[in-house]
Short mmCIF file of C-alpha atoms and ligand atoms in Angstrom, two decimals:
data_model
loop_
_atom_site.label_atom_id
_atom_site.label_comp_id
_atom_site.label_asym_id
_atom_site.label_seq_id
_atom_site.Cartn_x
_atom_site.Cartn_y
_atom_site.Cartn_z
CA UNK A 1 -8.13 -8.29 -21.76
CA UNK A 2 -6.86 -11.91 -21.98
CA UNK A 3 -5.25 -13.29 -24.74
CA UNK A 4 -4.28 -17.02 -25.52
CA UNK A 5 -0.84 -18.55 -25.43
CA UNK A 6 -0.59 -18.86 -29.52
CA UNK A 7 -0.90 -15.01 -29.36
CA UNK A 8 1.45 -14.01 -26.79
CA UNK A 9 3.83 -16.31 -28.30
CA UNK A 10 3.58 -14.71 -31.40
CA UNK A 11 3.95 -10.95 -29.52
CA UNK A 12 7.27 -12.94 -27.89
CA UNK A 13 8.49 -14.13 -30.76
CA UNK A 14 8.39 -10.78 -32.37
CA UNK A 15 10.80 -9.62 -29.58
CA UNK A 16 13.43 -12.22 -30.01
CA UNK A 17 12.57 -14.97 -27.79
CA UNK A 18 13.00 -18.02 -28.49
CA UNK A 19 9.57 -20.25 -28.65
CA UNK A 20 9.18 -23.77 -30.56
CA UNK A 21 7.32 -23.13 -33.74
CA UNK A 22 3.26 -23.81 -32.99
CA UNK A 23 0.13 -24.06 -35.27
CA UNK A 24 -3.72 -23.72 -34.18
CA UNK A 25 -6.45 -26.13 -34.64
CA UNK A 26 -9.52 -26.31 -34.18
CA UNK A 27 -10.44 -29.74 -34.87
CA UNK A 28 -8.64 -33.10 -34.73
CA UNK A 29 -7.93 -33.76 -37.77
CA UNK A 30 -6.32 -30.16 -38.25
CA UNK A 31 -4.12 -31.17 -35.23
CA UNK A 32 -2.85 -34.39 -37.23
CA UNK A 33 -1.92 -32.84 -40.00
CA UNK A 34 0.12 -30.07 -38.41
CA UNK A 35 2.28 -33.01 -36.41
CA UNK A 36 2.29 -34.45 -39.70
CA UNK A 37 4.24 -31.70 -41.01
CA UNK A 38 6.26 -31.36 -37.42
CA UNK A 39 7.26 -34.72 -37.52
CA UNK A 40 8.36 -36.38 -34.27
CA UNK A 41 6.69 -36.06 -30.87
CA UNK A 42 4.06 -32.57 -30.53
CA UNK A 43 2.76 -31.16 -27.37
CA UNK A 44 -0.75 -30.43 -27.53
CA UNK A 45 -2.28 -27.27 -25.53
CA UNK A 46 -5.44 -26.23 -24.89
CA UNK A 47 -6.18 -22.37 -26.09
CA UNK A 48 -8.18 -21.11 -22.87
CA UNK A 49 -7.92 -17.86 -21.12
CA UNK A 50 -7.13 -19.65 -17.73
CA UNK A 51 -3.73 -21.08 -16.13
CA UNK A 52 -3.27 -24.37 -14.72
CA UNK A 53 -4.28 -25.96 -17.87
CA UNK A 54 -1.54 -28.79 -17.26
CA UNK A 55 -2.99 -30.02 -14.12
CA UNK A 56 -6.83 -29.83 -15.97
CA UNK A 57 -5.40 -32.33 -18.67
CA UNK A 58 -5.38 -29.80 -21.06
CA UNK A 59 -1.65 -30.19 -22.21
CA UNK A 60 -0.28 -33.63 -23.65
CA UNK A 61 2.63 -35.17 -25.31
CA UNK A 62 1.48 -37.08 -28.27
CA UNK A 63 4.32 -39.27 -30.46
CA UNK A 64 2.16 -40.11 -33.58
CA UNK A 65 0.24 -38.12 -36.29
CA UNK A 66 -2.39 -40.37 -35.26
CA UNK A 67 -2.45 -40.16 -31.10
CA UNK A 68 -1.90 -36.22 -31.63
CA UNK A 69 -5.98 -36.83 -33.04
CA UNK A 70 -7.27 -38.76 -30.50
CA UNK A 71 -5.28 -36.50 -28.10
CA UNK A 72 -6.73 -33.30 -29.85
CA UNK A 73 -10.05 -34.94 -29.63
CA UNK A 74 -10.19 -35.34 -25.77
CA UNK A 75 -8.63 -31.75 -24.94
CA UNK A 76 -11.48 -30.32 -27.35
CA UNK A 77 -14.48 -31.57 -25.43
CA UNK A 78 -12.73 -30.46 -22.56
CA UNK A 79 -14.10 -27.73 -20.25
CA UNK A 80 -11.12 -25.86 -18.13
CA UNK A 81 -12.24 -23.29 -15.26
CA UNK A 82 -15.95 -23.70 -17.08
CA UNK A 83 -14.72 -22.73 -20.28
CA UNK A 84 -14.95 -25.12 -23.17
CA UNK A 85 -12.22 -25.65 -25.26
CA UNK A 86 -12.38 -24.54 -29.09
CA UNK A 87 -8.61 -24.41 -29.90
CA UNK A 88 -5.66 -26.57 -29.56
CA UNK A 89 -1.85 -25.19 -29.93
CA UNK A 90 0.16 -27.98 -31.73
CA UNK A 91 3.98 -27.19 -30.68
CA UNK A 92 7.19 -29.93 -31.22
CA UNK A 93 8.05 -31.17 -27.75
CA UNK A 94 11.03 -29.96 -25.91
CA UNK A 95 13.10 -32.11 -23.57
CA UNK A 96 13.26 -30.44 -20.36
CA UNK A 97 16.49 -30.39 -17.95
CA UNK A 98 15.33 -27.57 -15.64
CA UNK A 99 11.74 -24.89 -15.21
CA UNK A 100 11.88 -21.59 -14.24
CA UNK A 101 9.50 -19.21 -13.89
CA UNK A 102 9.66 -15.78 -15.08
CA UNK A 103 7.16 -12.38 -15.61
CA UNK A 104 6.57 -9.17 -15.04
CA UNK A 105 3.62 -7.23 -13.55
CA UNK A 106 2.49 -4.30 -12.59
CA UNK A 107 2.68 -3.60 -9.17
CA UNK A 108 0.57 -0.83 -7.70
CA UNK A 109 2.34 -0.16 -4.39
CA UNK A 110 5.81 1.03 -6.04
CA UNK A 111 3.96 2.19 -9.42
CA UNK A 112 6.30 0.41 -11.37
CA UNK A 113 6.67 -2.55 -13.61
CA UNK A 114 8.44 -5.81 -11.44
CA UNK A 115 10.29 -8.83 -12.51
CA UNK A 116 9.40 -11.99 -11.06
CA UNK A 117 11.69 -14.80 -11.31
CA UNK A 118 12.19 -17.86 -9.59
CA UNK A 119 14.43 -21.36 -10.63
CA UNK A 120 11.19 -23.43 -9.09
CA UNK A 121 9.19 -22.66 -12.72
CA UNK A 122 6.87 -25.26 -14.03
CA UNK A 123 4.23 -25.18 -11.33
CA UNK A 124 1.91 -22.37 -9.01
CA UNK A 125 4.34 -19.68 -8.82
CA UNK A 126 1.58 -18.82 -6.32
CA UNK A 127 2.15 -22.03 -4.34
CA UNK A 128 6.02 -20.72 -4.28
CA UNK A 129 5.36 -17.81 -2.94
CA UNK A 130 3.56 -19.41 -0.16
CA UNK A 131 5.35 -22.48 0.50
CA UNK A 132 9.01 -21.13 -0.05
CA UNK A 133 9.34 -17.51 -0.81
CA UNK A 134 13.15 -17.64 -0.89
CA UNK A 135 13.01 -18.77 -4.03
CA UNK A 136 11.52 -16.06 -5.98
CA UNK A 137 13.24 -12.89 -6.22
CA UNK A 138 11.27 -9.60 -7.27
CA UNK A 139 12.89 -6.82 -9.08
CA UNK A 140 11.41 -3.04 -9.48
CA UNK A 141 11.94 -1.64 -12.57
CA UNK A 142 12.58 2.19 -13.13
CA UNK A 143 10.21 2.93 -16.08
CA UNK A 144 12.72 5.88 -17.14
CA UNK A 145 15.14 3.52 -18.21
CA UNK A 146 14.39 -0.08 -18.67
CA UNK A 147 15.56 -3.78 -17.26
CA UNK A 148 19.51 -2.46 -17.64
CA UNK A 149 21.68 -5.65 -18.84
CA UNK A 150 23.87 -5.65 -15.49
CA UNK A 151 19.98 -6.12 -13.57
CA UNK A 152 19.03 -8.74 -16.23
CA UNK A 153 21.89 -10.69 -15.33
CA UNK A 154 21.43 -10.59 -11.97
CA UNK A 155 18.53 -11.85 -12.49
CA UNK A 156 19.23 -14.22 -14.90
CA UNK A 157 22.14 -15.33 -12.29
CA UNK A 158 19.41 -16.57 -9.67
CA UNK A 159 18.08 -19.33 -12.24
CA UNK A 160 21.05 -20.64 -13.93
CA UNK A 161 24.77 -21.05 -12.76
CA UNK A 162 25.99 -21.62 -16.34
CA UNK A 163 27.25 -18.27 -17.50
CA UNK A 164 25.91 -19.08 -21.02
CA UNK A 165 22.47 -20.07 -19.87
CA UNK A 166 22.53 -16.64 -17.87
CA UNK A 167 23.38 -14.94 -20.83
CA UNK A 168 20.65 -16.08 -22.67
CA UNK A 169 18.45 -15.68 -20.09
CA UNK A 170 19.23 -11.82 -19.22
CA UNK A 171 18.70 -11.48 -23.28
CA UNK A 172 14.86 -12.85 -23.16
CA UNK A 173 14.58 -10.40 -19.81
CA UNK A 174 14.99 -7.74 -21.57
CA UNK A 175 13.12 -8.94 -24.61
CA UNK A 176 10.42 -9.72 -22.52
CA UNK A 177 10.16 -6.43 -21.08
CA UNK A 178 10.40 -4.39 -24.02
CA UNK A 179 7.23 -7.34 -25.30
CA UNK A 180 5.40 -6.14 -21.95
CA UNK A 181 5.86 -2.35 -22.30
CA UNK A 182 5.53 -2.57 -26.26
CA UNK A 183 1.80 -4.51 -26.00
CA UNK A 184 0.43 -2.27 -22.57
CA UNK A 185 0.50 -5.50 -20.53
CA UNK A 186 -0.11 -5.77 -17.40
CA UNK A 187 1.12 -8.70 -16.90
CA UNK A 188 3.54 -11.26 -18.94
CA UNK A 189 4.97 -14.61 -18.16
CA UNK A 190 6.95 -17.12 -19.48
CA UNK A 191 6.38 -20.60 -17.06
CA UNK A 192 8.09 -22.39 -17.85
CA UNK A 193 11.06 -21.12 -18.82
CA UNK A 194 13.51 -24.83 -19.93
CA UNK A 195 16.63 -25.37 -20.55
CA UNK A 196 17.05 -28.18 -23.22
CA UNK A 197 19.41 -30.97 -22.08
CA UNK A 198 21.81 -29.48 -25.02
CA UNK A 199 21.57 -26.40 -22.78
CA UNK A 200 19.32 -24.30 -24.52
CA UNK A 201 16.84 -21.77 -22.85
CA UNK A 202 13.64 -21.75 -24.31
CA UNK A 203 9.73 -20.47 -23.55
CA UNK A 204 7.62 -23.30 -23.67
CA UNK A 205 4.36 -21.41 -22.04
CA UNK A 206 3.62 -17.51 -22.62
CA UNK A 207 0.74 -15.53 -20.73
CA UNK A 208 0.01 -11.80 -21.00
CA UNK A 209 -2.66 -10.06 -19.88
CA UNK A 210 -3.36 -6.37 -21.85
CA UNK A 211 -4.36 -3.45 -19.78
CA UNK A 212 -8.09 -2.37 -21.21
CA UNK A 213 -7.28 1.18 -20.68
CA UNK A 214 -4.62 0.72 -23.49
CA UNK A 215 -6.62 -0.98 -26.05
CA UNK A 216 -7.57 2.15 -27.52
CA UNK A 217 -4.32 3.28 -28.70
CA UNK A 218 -3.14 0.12 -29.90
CA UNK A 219 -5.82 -1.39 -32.27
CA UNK A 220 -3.28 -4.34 -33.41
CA UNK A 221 -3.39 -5.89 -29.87
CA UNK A 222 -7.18 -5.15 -29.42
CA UNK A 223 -7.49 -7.25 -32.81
CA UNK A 224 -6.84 -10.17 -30.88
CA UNK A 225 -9.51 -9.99 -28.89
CA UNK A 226 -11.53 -13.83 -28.99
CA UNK A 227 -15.17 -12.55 -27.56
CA UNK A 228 -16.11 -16.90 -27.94
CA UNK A 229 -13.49 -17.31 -24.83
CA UNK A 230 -15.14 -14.23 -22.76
CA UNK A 231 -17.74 -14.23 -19.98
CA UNK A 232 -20.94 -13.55 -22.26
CA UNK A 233 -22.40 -10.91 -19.76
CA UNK A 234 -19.04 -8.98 -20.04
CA UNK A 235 -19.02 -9.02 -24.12
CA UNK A 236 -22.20 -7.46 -24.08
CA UNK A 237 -21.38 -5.21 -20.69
CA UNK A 238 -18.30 -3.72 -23.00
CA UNK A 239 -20.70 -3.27 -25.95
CA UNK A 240 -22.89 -1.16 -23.94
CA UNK A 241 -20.17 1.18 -22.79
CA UNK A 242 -20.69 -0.20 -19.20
CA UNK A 243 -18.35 -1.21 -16.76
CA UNK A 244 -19.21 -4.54 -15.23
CA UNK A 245 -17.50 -7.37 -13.58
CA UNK A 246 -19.42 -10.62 -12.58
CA UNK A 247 -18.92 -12.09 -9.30
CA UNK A 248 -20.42 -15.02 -7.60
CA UNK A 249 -22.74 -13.89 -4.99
CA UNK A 250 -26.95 -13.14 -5.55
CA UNK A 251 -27.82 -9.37 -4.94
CA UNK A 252 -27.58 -7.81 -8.66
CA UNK A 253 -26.20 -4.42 -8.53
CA UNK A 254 -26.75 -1.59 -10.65
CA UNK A 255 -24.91 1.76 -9.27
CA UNK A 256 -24.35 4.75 -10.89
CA UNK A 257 -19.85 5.86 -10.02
CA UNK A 258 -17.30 3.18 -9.49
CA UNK A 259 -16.82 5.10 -5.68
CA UNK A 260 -20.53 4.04 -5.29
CA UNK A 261 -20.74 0.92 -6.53
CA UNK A 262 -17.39 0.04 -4.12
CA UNK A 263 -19.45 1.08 -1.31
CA UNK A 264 -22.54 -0.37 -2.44
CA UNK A 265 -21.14 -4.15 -2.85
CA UNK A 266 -19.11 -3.59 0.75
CA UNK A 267 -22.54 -2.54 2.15
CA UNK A 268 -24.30 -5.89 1.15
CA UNK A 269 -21.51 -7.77 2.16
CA UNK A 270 -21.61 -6.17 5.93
CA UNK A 271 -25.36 -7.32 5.56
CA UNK A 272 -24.74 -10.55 5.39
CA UNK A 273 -25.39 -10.61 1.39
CA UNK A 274 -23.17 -11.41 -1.62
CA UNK A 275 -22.68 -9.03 -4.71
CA UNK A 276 -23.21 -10.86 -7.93
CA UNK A 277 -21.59 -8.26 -9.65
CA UNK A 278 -19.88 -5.19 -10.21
CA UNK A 279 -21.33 -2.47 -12.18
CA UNK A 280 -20.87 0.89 -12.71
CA UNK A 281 -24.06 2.73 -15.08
CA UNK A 282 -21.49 5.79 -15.53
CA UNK A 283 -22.17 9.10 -14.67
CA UNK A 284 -24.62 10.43 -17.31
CA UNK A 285 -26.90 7.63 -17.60
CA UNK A 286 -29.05 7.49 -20.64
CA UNK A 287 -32.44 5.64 -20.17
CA UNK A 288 -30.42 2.85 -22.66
CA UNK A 289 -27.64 2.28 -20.26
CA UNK A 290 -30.29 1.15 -17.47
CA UNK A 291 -32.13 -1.27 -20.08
CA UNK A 292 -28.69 -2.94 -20.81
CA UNK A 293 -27.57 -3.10 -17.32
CA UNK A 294 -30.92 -5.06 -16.41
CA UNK A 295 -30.27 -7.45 -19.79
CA UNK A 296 -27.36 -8.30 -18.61
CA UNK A 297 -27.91 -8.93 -14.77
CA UNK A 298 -31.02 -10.69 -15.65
CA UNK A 299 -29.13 -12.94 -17.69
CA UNK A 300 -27.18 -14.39 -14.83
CA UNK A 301 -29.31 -17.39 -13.27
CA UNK A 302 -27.53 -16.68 -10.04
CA UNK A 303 -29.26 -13.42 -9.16
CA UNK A 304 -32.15 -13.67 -6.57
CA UNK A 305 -32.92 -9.62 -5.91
CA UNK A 306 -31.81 -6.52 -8.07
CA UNK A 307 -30.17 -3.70 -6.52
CA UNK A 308 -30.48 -0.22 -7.70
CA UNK A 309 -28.50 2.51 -6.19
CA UNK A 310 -28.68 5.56 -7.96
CA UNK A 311 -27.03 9.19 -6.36
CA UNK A 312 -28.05 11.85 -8.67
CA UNK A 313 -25.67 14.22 -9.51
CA UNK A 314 -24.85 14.30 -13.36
CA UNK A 315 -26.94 11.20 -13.60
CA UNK A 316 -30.45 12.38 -13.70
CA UNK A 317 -32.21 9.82 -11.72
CA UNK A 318 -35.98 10.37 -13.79
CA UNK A 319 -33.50 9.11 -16.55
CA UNK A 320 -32.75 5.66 -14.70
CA UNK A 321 -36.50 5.68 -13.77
CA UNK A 322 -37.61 5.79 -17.51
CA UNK A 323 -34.62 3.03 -18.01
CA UNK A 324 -36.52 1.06 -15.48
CA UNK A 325 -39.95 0.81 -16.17
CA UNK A 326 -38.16 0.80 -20.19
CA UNK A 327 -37.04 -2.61 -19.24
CA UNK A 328 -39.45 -4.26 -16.96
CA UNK A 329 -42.01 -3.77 -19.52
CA UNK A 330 -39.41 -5.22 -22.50
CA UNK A 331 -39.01 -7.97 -20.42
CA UNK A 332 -40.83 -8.62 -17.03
CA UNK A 333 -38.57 -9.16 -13.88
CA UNK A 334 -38.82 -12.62 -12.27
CA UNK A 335 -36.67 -11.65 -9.54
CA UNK A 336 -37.60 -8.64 -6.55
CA UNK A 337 -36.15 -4.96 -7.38
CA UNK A 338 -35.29 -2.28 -4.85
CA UNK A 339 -34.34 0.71 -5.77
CA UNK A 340 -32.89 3.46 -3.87
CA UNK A 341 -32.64 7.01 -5.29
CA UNK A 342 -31.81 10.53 -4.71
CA UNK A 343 -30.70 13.70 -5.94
CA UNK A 344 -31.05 15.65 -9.12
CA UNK A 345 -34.85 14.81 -10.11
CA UNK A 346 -35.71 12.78 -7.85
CA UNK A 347 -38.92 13.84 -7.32
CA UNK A 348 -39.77 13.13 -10.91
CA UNK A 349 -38.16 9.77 -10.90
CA UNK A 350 -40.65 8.72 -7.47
CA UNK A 351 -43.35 9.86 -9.47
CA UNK A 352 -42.30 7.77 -12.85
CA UNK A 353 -41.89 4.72 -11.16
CA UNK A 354 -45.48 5.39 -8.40
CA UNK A 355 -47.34 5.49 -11.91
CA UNK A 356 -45.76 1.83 -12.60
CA UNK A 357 -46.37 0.24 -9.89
CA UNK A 358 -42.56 0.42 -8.36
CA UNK A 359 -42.07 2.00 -5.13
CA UNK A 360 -37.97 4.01 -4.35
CA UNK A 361 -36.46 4.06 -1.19
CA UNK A 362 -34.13 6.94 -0.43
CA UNK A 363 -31.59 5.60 2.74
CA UNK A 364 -29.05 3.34 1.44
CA UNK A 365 -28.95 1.01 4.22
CA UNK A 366 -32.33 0.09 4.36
CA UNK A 367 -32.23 -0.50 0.73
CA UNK A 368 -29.31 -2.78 0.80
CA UNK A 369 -30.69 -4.50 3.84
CA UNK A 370 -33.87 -4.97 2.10
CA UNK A 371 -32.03 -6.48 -1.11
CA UNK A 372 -30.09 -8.87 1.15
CA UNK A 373 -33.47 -9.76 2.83
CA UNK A 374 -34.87 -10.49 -0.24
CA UNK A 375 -32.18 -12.32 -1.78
CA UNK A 376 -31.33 -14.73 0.64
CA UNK A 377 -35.05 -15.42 1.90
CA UNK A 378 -34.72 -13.24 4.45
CA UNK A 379 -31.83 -15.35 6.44
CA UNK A 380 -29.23 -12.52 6.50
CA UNK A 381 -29.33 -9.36 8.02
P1 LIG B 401 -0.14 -24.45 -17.95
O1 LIG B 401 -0.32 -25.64 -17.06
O2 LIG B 401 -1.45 -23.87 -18.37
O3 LIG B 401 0.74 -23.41 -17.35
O4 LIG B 401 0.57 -24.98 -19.30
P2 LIG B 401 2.12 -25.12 -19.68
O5 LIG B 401 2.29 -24.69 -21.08
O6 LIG B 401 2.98 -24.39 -18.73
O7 LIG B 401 2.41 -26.66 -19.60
C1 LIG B 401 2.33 -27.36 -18.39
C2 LIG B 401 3.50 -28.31 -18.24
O8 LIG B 401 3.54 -29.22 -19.34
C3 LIG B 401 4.86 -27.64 -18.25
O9 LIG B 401 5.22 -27.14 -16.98
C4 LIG B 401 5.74 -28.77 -18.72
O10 LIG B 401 6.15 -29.56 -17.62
C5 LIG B 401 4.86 -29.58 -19.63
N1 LIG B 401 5.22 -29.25 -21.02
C6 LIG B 401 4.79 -28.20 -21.77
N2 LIG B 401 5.41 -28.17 -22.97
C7 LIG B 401 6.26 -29.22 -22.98
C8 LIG B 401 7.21 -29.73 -23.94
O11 LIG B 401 7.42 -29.21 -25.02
N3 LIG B 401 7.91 -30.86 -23.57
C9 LIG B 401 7.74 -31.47 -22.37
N4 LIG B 401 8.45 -32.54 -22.10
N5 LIG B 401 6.85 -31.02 -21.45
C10 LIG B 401 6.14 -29.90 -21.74
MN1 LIG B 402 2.49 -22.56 -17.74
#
């Protein structure tokens, strides 16, 4: 789960580290009066769950109550990454002297938690890593017993020379880890990280992504959940206790085990096809889960043919056949279906959806081929 700057802020800010003060608005006038009561020069930041927002035009200095308005006004009717904008962040400006970047994700080869920090903040840490990897240093961090100070400050030693600035630095390491671990992140980053020309270190920017898998355990984080700033298909995806992930490509798939659906998308990509989606039915699929699944790839003006791939084990697959024909006749497909099925029931399920007018393959490669064929006009495969 995403959640905007404003919010991770306030999750930082709860852990010591030191952000400007900030109000949301969502309109212009509600931006004026917050610099109003700022006073002096604001920064004003589009509240969208996607980075780069700087380069977009989403973040701008604005000296007046009255340019913060017209300033608020033009990042509002903004659209960044596709998403329009419904919230500014008003914040005081700081002066910068110096950006550095700093976070923290989880990293799946050593199974642990790593710091990444680099004194070339401010812009693509990605384009860093690239362009001059030497300047970002990654740290592991044993989960048994934290960032220890002596690794903070030799971390904090590879952005700042100034043993104060270091100081404070290692101090918002640790803060920021204890943030991370605290909120079941799996990611959180601070870019930039400034010093102040006074010498200051302060977090102007703050990103954290939550790990779904912990949402259930800590209802205060999943309370900042903003459903208007999600993809639509994956609101109502989540809602049906499905797990789905849009992509960009044509063939709709519906597959019943994560294992399957891997193989499934790889399998229309080797035939020349694109997956417009992940999506996983689960493994006992109620009749329900199939109607939602079609809702939502339906939904997606992208899709040209429907996939179904359906192993029966727990699944019964005369279930996804009612869940089928349970759908088409809600609302009537404008777009080719194949289905392939086998296992438990199968025999039923052919039978279910002969007396509808569908037809089931049962090999797995024709099927995809066929879904491919269909999808593209028959110029893959
Ligand atoms: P992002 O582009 O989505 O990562 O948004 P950021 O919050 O990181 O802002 C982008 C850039 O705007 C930063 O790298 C800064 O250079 C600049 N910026 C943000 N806040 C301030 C501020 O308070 N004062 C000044 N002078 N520049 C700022
Ligand atoms: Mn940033």
């Amino acid at each position: 789960m995403n959640i905007h700057e404003y919010q991770a802020k306030d999750i930082f800010r709860k852990f010591g580290i030191p952000i400007p003060p900030g109000e949301v608005a969502r309109t212009p006038e509600e931006a004026e009066a917050i610099a109003r009561k700022f006073g002096g020069t604001v920064v004003v930041k589009a509240q969208v769950h996607a980075g780069g927002r700087g380069k977009a035009g989403g973040v701008k200095l604005a000296k007046t109550p009255e340019e913060v308005k017209s300033t608020a006004a033009q990042i509002l009717k903004l659209r960044i990454k596709d998403i329009p904008v419904e919230k500014v962040l008003v914040t005081p400006a700081a002066d910068i002297a110096s950006e550095a970047y700093v976070g923290i994700i989880v990293d799946r080869v050593s199974k642990k938690a790593v710091f990444m920090v680099s004194p070339a903040g401010g812009i693509d840490i990605e384009e860093v890593a690239e362009k001059t990897p030497e300047k970002i240093v990654r740290h592991p961090v044993d989960p048994r017993y934290g960032l220890q100070s002596y690794e903070a400050m030799n971390l904090a030693f590879f952005l700042y020379k100034d043993v104060k600035q270091a100081r404070a630095a290692a101090k918002i390491l640790q803060q920021l880890y204890a943030a991370f671990m605290a909120s079941g992140a799996s990611l959180a980053e601070i870019n930039p990280l400034v010093t102040t020309p006074e010498g200051e270190v302060v977090a102007l920017d703050a990103k954290m992504v939550i790990d779904d898998n912990e949402l259930d355990r800590l209802p205060d984080i999943e309370a900042l959940r903003d459903e208007s700033a999600e993809a639509p298909s994956e609101v109502l995806a989540r809602k049906a206790n499905l797990t789905f992930i849009k992509l960009d490509g044509n063939v709709g798939c519906v597959v019943n085990g994560a294992g399957l659906a891997m193989a499934t998308m790889d399998l229309v990509k080797y035939y020349g096809g694109d997956p417009a989606n992940f999506l996983d039915i689960g493994g006992s699929s109620n009749p329900e889960k199939v109607v939602n699944a079609l809702r939502i790839i339906t939904s997606d003006p992208n899709v040209k043919a429907i996939l179904f791939n359906i192993f029966g084990g727990i699944t019964r697959t005369d279930d996804v056949a009612n869940g089928i024909v349970t759908a088409i006749n809600e609302n009537p497909l404008k777009v080719p279906l194949v289905i392939r099925l086998t296992g438990t029931n199968d025999e039923i399920a052919v039978k279910i959806l002969k007396e509808n007018g569908l037809a089931a393959m049962t090999d797995m490669d024709e099927a995809v081929q066929k879904a491919v064929s269909l999808a593209t006009g028959g110029k893959a495969t």
